[in-house]
């Protein structure tokens, strides 16, 4: 499924994030947030536990879980991001995080190896999330768990379309912000029972959001034009000002934390 597009999407991700990796180490959105707090709260691990941070980016989530586990493997397939993980690990004095170059859809680890898999703000770049979930299911111990935090499209079709459009204009390596219902169906198909731990609105400052990804000026202006031309319903859903003239404004996009438990076959 979707196999024909995968290499192009993946090379696009590597190129885009290779250029802006350092921006993500400095990103306040990625460093902390109520979703990360909720992920930590939902975690109960033994002192010898192994955790995989899948699609780790600059490594903020891996650092947060390092205090709860014996070892955290932070994997990403953009080498420049893994350099940020190593820098962050040194800055925070965290010795038990190991950076590993790997693709979430084909992970180089033995089966039943991890107690927990976590992924945060990464899954919207995966061309084949069903393949990644199948890999997580293989890697987890029988009583293991999965925590996903990501931008989640709302069930409303118009809001879904608007969200995907602004995401793609900002970052051409964007694949899809899946709906909660889509995630739960994907998880069930991969052998996970799931529940939604929290939903949240992520507040973004437009200038910071576009600068972090080096969005071309033309694309940033197109996003603002979309907001200015949007219906009142759309603007209200994204909490955008009525008329945008500069880049100095905030808006919100929806997110959720979903927990998966390896269900019995």
GROMACS .gro file of C-alpha atoms in nm:
model
  265
    1UNK     CA    1   0.000   0.000   0.000
    2UNK     CA    2   0.136   0.340  -0.113
    3UNK     CA    3   0.467   0.169  -0.188
    4UNK     CA    4   0.523   0.356  -0.515
    5UNK     CA    5   0.545   0.695  -0.342
    6UNK     CA    6   0.751   0.595  -0.040
    7UNK     CA    7   1.110   0.659  -0.165
    8UNK     CA    8   1.023   1.012  -0.288
    9UNK     CA    9   0.845   1.106   0.032
   10UNK     CA   10   1.128   0.973   0.245
   11UNK     CA   11   1.402   1.151   0.052
   12UNK     CA   12   1.196   1.471   0.079
   13UNK     CA   13   1.175   1.427   0.458
   14UNK     CA   14   1.551   1.371   0.484
   15UNK     CA   15   1.629   1.677   0.275
   16UNK     CA   16   1.385   1.910   0.448
   17UNK     CA   17   1.475   1.809   0.802
   18UNK     CA   18   1.845   1.783   0.731
   19UNK     CA   19   1.840   2.153   0.652
   20UNK     CA   20   1.649   2.261   0.963
   21UNK     CA   21   1.752   2.005   1.227
   22UNK     CA   22   1.902   2.260   1.466
   23UNK     CA   23   1.577   2.459   1.463
   24UNK     CA   24   1.401   2.158   1.613
   25UNK     CA   25   1.652   2.123   1.898
   26UNK     CA   26   1.565   2.483   1.992
   27UNK     CA   27   1.188   2.444   1.941
   28UNK     CA   28   0.978   2.511   2.251
   29UNK     CA   29   0.685   2.319   2.098
   30UNK     CA   30   0.900   2.006   2.071
   31UNK     CA   31   1.088   2.047   2.399
   32UNK     CA   32   0.782   2.041   2.626
   33UNK     CA   33   0.407   2.051   2.638
   34UNK     CA   34   0.101   1.907   2.812
   35UNK     CA   35   0.098   1.616   2.569
   36UNK     CA   36   0.451   1.515   2.670
   37UNK     CA   37   0.354   1.548   3.037
   38UNK     CA   38   0.054   1.321   2.975
   39UNK     CA   39   0.273   1.063   2.800
   40UNK     CA   40   0.507   1.056   3.101
   41UNK     CA   41   0.215   1.029   3.345
   42UNK     CA   42   0.076   0.731   3.153
   43UNK     CA   43   0.406   0.543   3.177
   44UNK     CA   44   0.490   0.277   3.431
   45UNK     CA   45   0.823   0.106   3.368
   46UNK     CA   46   1.066  -0.115   3.556
   47UNK     CA   47   1.419   0.013   3.611
   48UNK     CA   48   1.557  -0.223   3.343
   49UNK     CA   49   1.304  -0.110   3.080
   50UNK     CA   50   1.393  -0.039   2.719
   51UNK     CA   51   1.212   0.239   2.531
   52UNK     CA   52   1.213   0.318   2.159
   53UNK     CA   53   1.150   0.677   2.049
   54UNK     CA   54   1.041   0.625   1.687
   55UNK     CA   55   1.098   0.920   1.455
   56UNK     CA   56   1.273   1.100   1.738
   57UNK     CA   57   1.361   1.426   1.562
   58UNK     CA   58   1.598   1.628   1.781
   59UNK     CA   59   1.540   1.393   2.075
   60UNK     CA   60   1.331   1.591   2.325
   61UNK     CA   61   1.090   1.304   2.387
   62UNK     CA   62   1.374   1.055   2.427
   63UNK     CA   63   1.533   1.282   2.690
   64UNK     CA   64   1.204   1.300   2.882
   65UNK     CA   65   1.171   0.921   2.894
   66UNK     CA   66   1.537   0.859   2.979
   67UNK     CA   67   1.463   0.927   3.347
   68UNK     CA   68   1.209   0.641   3.349
   69UNK     CA   69   1.405   0.369   3.168
   70UNK     CA   70   1.736   0.189   3.163
   71UNK     CA   71   1.786   0.268   2.795
   72UNK     CA   72   1.613   0.479   2.533
   73UNK     CA   73   1.694   0.425   2.168
   74UNK     CA   74   1.614   0.736   1.967
   75UNK     CA   75   1.575   0.647   1.602
   76UNK     CA   76   1.529   0.871   1.301
   77UNK     CA   77   1.628   0.838   0.940
   78UNK     CA   78   1.762   1.192   0.903
   79UNK     CA   79   2.131   1.183   1.011
   80UNK     CA   80   2.134   1.556   1.093
   81UNK     CA   81   1.855   1.500   1.347
   82UNK     CA   82   2.056   1.229   1.520
   83UNK     CA   83   2.343   1.475   1.558
   84UNK     CA   84   2.097   1.700   1.743
   85UNK     CA   85   2.002   1.405   1.968
   86UNK     CA   86   2.367   1.355   2.059
   87UNK     CA   87   2.412   1.728   2.125
   88UNK     CA   88   2.097   1.740   2.339
   89UNK     CA   89   2.210   1.431   2.531
   90UNK     CA   90   2.541   1.598   2.613
   91UNK     CA   91   2.374   1.928   2.707
   92UNK     CA   92   2.134   1.753   2.946
   93UNK     CA   93   2.390   1.504   3.079
   94UNK     CA   94   2.175   1.206   2.980
   95UNK     CA   95   2.396   0.900   2.921
   96UNK     CA   96   2.128   0.638   2.853
   97UNK     CA   97   1.993   0.770   2.522
   98UNK     CA   98   2.140   0.609   2.211
   99UNK     CA   99   2.086   0.760   1.868
  100UNK     CA  100   2.020   0.510   1.588
  101UNK     CA  101   1.974   0.571   1.217
  102UNK     CA  102   1.661   0.373   1.123
  103UNK     CA  103   1.335   0.389   0.932
  104UNK     CA  104   1.022   0.337   1.146
  105UNK     CA  105   0.877   0.114   0.873
  106UNK     CA  106   1.176  -0.125   0.880
  107UNK     CA  107   1.340  -0.128   1.221
  108UNK     CA  108   1.667  -0.315   1.286
  109UNK     CA  109   1.578  -0.455   1.629
  110UNK     CA  110   1.485  -0.805   1.747
  111UNK     CA  111   1.125  -0.897   1.823
  112UNK     CA  112   0.992  -0.858   2.179
  113UNK     CA  113   1.278  -0.619   2.258
  114UNK     CA  114   1.105  -0.306   2.396
  115UNK     CA  115   0.877  -0.236   2.690
  116UNK     CA  116   0.748   0.086   2.536
  117UNK     CA  117   0.746   0.260   2.198
  118UNK     CA  118   0.680   0.634   2.192
  119UNK     CA  119   0.646   0.871   1.900
  120UNK     CA  120   0.571   1.243   1.906
  121UNK     CA  121   0.513   1.485   1.617
  122UNK     CA  122   0.657   1.239   1.367
  123UNK     CA  123   0.380   1.016   1.236
  124UNK     CA  124   0.238   1.274   0.994
  125UNK     CA  125   0.553   1.217   0.786
  126UNK     CA  126   0.509   0.840   0.755
  127UNK     CA  127   0.396   0.723   0.409
  128UNK     CA  128   0.283   0.385   0.547
  129UNK     CA  129   0.180   0.414   0.913
  130UNK     CA  130   0.031   0.066   0.902
  131UNK     CA  131   0.379  -0.072   0.832
  132UNK     CA  132   0.529   0.125   1.121
  133UNK     CA  133   0.259   0.003   1.360
  134UNK     CA  134   0.321  -0.354   1.250
  135UNK     CA  135   0.690  -0.308   1.330
  136UNK     CA  136   0.608  -0.162   1.674
  137UNK     CA  137   0.383  -0.460   1.747
  138UNK     CA  138   0.667  -0.697   1.654
  139UNK     CA  139   0.921  -0.513   1.869
  140UNK     CA  140   0.710  -0.485   2.183
  141UNK     CA  141   0.711  -0.738   2.463
  142UNK     CA  142   0.373  -0.912   2.515
  143UNK     CA  143   0.275  -0.663   2.786
  144UNK     CA  144   0.435  -0.366   2.608
  145UNK     CA  145   0.273  -0.037   2.522
  146UNK     CA  146   0.272   0.235   2.259
  147UNK     CA  147   0.217   0.611   2.301
  148UNK     CA  148   0.148   0.836   2.002
  149UNK     CA  149   0.125   1.213   2.025
  150UNK     CA  150   0.066   1.398   1.702
  151UNK     CA  151  -0.140   1.653   1.519
  152UNK     CA  152  -0.478   1.490   1.456
  153UNK     CA  153  -0.716   1.612   1.187
  154UNK     CA  154  -1.067   1.672   1.311
  155UNK     CA  155  -1.347   1.454   1.182
  156UNK     CA  156  -1.501   1.754   1.000
  157UNK     CA  157  -1.411   1.718   0.631
  158UNK     CA  158  -1.362   2.089   0.561
  159UNK     CA  159  -1.136   2.137   0.864
  160UNK     CA  160  -0.941   1.824   0.764
  161UNK     CA  161  -0.882   1.958   0.411
  162UNK     CA  162  -0.778   2.301   0.540
  163UNK     CA  163  -0.532   2.154   0.789
  164UNK     CA  164  -0.364   1.925   0.535
  165UNK     CA  165  -0.335   2.214   0.288
  166UNK     CA  166  -0.163   2.457   0.523
  167UNK     CA  167   0.064   2.179   0.651
  168UNK     CA  168   0.170   2.087   0.296
  169UNK     CA  169   0.232   2.448   0.197
  170UNK     CA  170   0.448   2.494   0.504
  171UNK     CA  171   0.636   2.165   0.456
  172UNK     CA  172   0.626   1.962   0.131
  173UNK     CA  173   0.739   1.648   0.319
  174UNK     CA  174   0.405   1.643   0.505
  175UNK     CA  175   0.206   1.325   0.433
  176UNK     CA  176  -0.110   1.343   0.647
  177UNK     CA  177  -0.239   1.441   0.987
  178UNK     CA  178  -0.455   1.135   1.049
  179UNK     CA  179  -0.787   1.159   1.231
  180UNK     CA  180  -0.825   0.992   1.570
  181UNK     CA  181  -1.072   0.748   1.411
  182UNK     CA  182  -0.813   0.661   1.145
  183UNK     CA  183  -0.545   0.599   1.407
  184UNK     CA  184  -0.771   0.375   1.609
  185UNK     CA  185  -0.859   0.170   1.302
  186UNK     CA  186  -0.490   0.142   1.207
  187UNK     CA  187  -0.401   0.038   1.561
  188UNK     CA  188  -0.672  -0.227   1.572
  189UNK     CA  189  -0.555  -0.368   1.239
  190UNK     CA  190  -0.198  -0.391   1.375
  191UNK     CA  191  -0.309  -0.578   1.689
  192UNK     CA  192  -0.338  -0.295   1.943
  193UNK     CA  193  -0.621  -0.206   2.174
  194UNK     CA  194  -0.631   0.173   2.198
  195UNK     CA  195  -0.768   0.459   2.400
  196UNK     CA  196  -0.740   0.838   2.373
  197UNK     CA  197  -0.553   0.982   2.673
  198UNK     CA  198  -0.608   1.346   2.584
  199UNK     CA  199  -0.695   1.586   2.307
  200UNK     CA  200  -0.543   1.933   2.291
  201UNK     CA  201  -0.513   2.244   2.079
  202UNK     CA  202  -0.153   2.331   1.994
  203UNK     CA  203  -0.102   2.708   1.975
  204UNK     CA  204   0.139   2.809   1.701
  205UNK     CA  205   0.295   3.147   1.629
  206UNK     CA  206   0.284   3.178   1.252
  207UNK     CA  207   0.623   3.346   1.202
  208UNK     CA  208   0.799   3.094   1.431
  209UNK     CA  209   0.614   2.797   1.277
  210UNK     CA  210   0.714   2.888   0.920
  211UNK     CA  211   1.068   2.997   1.013
  212UNK     CA  212   1.134   2.662   1.184
  213UNK     CA  213   1.078   2.484   0.851
  214UNK     CA  214   1.235   2.754   0.629
  215UNK     CA  215   0.900   2.786   0.450
  216UNK     CA  216   0.944   2.994   0.131
  217UNK     CA  217   0.790   3.343   0.152
  218UNK     CA  218   0.553   3.264  -0.135
  219UNK     CA  219   0.415   2.962   0.052
  220UNK     CA  220   0.378   3.153   0.379
  221UNK     CA  221   0.177   3.418   0.193
  222UNK     CA  222  -0.040   3.146   0.038
  223UNK     CA  223  -0.120   3.009   0.385
  224UNK     CA  224  -0.220   3.357   0.502
  225UNK     CA  225  -0.434   3.400   0.189
  226UNK     CA  226  -0.609   3.073   0.272
  227UNK     CA  227  -0.684   3.194   0.624
  228UNK     CA  228  -0.810   3.528   0.490
  229UNK     CA  229  -1.035   3.353   0.238
  230UNK     CA  230  -1.162   3.088   0.479
  231UNK     CA  231  -1.513   3.067   0.616
  232UNK     CA  232  -1.595   3.200   0.961
  233UNK     CA  233  -1.633   2.838   1.075
  234UNK     CA  234  -1.280   2.748   0.965
  235UNK     CA  235  -1.126   3.059   1.118
  236UNK     CA  236  -1.309   2.990   1.444
  237UNK     CA  237  -1.195   2.625   1.449
  238UNK     CA  238  -0.831   2.731   1.405
  239UNK     CA  239  -0.874   3.039   1.629
  240UNK     CA  240  -0.725   3.261   1.360
  241UNK     CA  241  -0.770   3.641   1.352
  242UNK     CA  242  -1.032   3.780   1.115
  243UNK     CA  243  -0.781   3.951   0.888
  244UNK     CA  244  -0.412   3.866   0.856
  245UNK     CA  245  -0.174   4.133   0.736
  246UNK     CA  246   0.154   4.033   0.905
  247UNK     CA  247   0.319   3.710   1.023
  248UNK     CA  248   0.276   3.810   1.387
  249UNK     CA  249  -0.031   3.609   1.487
  250UNK     CA  250  -0.120   3.280   1.653
  251UNK     CA  251  -0.361   3.004   1.558
  252UNK     CA  252  -0.429   2.654   1.687
  253UNK     CA  253  -0.419   2.308   1.535
  254UNK     CA  254  -0.567   1.996   1.698
  255UNK     CA  255  -0.366   1.717   1.856
  256UNK     CA  256  -0.415   1.405   2.067
  257UNK     CA  257  -0.227   1.145   2.267
  258UNK     CA  258  -0.333   0.788   2.193
  259UNK     CA  259  -0.224   0.481   2.388
  260UNK     CA  260  -0.192   0.139   2.233
  261UNK     CA  261  -0.168  -0.188   2.426
  262UNK     CA  262  -0.053  -0.507   2.257
  263UNK     CA  263  -0.377  -0.704   2.243
  264UNK     CA  264  -0.392  -1.084   2.263
  265UNK     CA  265  -0.389  -1.256   1.924
   0.00000   0.00000   0.00000
